[in-house]
mmCIF file of C-alpha atoms in Angstrom:
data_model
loop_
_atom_site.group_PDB
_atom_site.id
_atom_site.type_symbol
_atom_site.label_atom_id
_atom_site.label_comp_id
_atom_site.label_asym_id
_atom_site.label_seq_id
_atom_site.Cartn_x
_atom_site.Cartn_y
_atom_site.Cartn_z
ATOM 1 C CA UNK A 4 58.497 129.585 186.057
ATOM 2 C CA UNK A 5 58.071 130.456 182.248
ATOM 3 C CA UNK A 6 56.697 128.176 180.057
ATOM 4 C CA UNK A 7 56.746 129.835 176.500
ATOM 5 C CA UNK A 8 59.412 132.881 175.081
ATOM 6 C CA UNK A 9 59.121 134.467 171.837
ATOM 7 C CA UNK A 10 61.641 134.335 169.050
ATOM 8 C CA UNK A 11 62.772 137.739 167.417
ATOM 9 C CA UNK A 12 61.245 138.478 164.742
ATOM 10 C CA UNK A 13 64.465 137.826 162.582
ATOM 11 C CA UNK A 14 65.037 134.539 163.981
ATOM 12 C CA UNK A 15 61.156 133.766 163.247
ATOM 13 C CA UNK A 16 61.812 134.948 159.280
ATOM 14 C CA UNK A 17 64.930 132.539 158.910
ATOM 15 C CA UNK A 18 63.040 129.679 160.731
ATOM 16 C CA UNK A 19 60.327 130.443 158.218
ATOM 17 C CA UNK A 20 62.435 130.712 155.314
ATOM 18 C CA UNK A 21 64.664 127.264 155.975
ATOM 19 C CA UNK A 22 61.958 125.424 157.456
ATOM 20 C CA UNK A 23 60.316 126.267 153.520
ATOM 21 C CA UNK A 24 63.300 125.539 151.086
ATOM 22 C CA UNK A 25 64.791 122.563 153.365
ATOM 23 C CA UNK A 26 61.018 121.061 154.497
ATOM 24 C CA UNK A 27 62.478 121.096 158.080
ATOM 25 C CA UNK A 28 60.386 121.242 161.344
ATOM 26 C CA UNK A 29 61.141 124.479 163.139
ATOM 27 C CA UNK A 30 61.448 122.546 166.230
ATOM 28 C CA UNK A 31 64.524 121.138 165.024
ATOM 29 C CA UNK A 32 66.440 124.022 163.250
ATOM 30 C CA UNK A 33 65.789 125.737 166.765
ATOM 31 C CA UNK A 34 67.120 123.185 168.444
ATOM 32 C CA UNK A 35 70.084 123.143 165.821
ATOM 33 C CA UNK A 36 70.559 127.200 166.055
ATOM 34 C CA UNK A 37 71.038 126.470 170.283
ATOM 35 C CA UNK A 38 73.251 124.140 169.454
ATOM 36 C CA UNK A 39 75.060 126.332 167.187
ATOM 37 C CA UNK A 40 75.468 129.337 169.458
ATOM 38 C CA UNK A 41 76.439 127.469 171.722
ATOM 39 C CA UNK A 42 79.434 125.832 169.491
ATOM 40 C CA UNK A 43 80.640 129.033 168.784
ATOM 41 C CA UNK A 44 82.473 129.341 171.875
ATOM 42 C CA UNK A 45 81.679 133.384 171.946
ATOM 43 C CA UNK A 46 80.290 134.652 174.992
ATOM 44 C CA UNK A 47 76.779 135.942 174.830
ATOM 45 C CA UNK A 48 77.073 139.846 174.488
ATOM 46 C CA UNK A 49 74.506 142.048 176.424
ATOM 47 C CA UNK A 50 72.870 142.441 173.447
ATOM 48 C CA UNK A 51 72.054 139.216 172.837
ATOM 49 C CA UNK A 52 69.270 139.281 175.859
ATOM 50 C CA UNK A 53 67.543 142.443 174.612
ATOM 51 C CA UNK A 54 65.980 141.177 170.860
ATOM 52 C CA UNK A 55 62.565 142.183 170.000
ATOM 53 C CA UNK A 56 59.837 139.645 170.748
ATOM 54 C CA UNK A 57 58.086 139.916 167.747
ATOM 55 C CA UNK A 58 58.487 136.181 166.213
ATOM 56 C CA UNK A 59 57.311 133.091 167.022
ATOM 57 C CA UNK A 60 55.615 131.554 170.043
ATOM 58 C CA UNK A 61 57.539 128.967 171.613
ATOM 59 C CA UNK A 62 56.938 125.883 174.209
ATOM 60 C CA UNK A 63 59.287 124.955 176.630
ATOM 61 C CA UNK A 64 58.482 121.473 176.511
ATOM 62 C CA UNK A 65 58.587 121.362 172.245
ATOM 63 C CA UNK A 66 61.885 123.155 172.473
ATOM 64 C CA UNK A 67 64.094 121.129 175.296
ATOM 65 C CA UNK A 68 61.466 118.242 176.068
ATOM 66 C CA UNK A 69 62.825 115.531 178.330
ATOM 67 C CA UNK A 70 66.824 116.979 177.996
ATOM 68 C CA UNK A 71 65.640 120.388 179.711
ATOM 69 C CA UNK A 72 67.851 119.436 182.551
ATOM 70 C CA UNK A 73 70.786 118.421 180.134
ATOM 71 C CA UNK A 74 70.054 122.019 178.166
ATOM 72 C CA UNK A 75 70.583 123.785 181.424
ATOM 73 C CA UNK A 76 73.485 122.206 182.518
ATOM 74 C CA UNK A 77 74.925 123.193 178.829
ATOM 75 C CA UNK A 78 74.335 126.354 179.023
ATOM 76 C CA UNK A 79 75.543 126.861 182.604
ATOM 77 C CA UNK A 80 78.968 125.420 181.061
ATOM 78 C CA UNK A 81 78.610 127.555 178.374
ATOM 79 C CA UNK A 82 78.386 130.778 180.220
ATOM 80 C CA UNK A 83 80.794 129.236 183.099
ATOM 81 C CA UNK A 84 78.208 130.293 185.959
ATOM 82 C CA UNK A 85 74.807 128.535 188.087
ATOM 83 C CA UNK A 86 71.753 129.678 186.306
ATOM 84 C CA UNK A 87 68.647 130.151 188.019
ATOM 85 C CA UNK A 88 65.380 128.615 185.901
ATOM 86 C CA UNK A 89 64.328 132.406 185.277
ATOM 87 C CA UNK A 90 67.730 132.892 183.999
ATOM 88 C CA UNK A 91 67.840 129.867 181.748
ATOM 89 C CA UNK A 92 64.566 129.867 180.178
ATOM 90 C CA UNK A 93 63.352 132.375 178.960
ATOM 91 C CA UNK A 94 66.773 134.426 178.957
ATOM 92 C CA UNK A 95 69.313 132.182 178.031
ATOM 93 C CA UNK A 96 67.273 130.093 175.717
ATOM 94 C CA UNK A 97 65.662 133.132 173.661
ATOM 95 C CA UNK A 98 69.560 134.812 173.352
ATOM 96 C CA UNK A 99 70.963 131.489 171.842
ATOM 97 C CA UNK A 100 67.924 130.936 169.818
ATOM 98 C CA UNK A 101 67.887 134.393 168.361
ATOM 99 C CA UNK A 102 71.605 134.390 167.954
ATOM 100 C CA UNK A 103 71.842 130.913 166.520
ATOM 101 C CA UNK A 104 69.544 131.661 163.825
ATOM 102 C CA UNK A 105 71.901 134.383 162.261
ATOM 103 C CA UNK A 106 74.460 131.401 162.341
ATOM 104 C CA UNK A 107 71.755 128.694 161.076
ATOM 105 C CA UNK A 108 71.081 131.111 158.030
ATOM 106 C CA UNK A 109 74.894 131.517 157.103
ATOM 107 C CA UNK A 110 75.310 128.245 156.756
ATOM 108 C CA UNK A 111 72.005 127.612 154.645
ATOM 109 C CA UNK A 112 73.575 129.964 152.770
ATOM 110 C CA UNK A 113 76.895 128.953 151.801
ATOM 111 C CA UNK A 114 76.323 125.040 152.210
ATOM 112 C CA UNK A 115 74.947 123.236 148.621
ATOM 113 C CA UNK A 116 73.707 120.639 151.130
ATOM 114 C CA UNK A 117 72.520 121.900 154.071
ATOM 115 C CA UNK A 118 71.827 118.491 156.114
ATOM 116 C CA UNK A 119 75.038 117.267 154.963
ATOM 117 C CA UNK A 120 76.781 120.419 155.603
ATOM 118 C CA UNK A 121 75.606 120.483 159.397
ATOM 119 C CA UNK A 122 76.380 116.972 159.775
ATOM 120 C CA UNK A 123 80.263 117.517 158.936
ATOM 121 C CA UNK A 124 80.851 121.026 160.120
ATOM 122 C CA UNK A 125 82.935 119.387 163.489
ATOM 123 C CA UNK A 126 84.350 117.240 160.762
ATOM 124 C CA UNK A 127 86.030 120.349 158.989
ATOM 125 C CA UNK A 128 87.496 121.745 161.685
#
């Protein structure tokens, strides 16, 4: 059983980069990126499960805590299939982490307030 995965090295940058301009943990925009990929409704492309490890270092336990059963089940909806834990973390985890990022940085981008932004974007639908 894995206990840490490493980010891409793109999805370490825009952590680094948001976590700087809007003083949030990176624990939480990760979080907030799975969530996002996950929202999306897109399957996860082959692609997706072959980044580069060259970002950050991260803990299981930091990034799904005492919901890492709830994350799996999530993600097992998600992708509409029983994963096994080797499947889940690091594969599944790292591929909507890395992905979610590129999402988590468009909408930094084109949001004037970010925290308000996320906090209405089901609202806008």
């Amino acid at each position: 059983m894995a206990f840490k995965l490493k980010t891409s090295k793109r999805a370490s940058e825009i952590f680094d980069q948001i976590e700087r301009s809007e003083n949030l943990p990176c624990y939480t925009l990760v979080k907030i990126a799975m969530a996002l990929s996950m929202r999306s409704k897109e399957p996860l492309k082959e692609t997706d499960f072959h980044t580069n490890t060259l970002g950050r270092e991260l803990n299981r336990q930091t990034i799904t805590g005492d919901a890492d059963a709830l994350y799996k089940c999530l993600m097992e909806l998600y992708s509409g299939k029983h994963l096994t834990d080797e499947e889940f973390f690091p594969g599944y985890v790292k591929a909507h982490i890395d992905r979610g990022s590129k999402m988590l940085e468009q909408e930094q981008k084109y949001s004037s307030d970010f925290l308000m932004h996320l906090i209405e974007l089901d609202q806008s639908l």
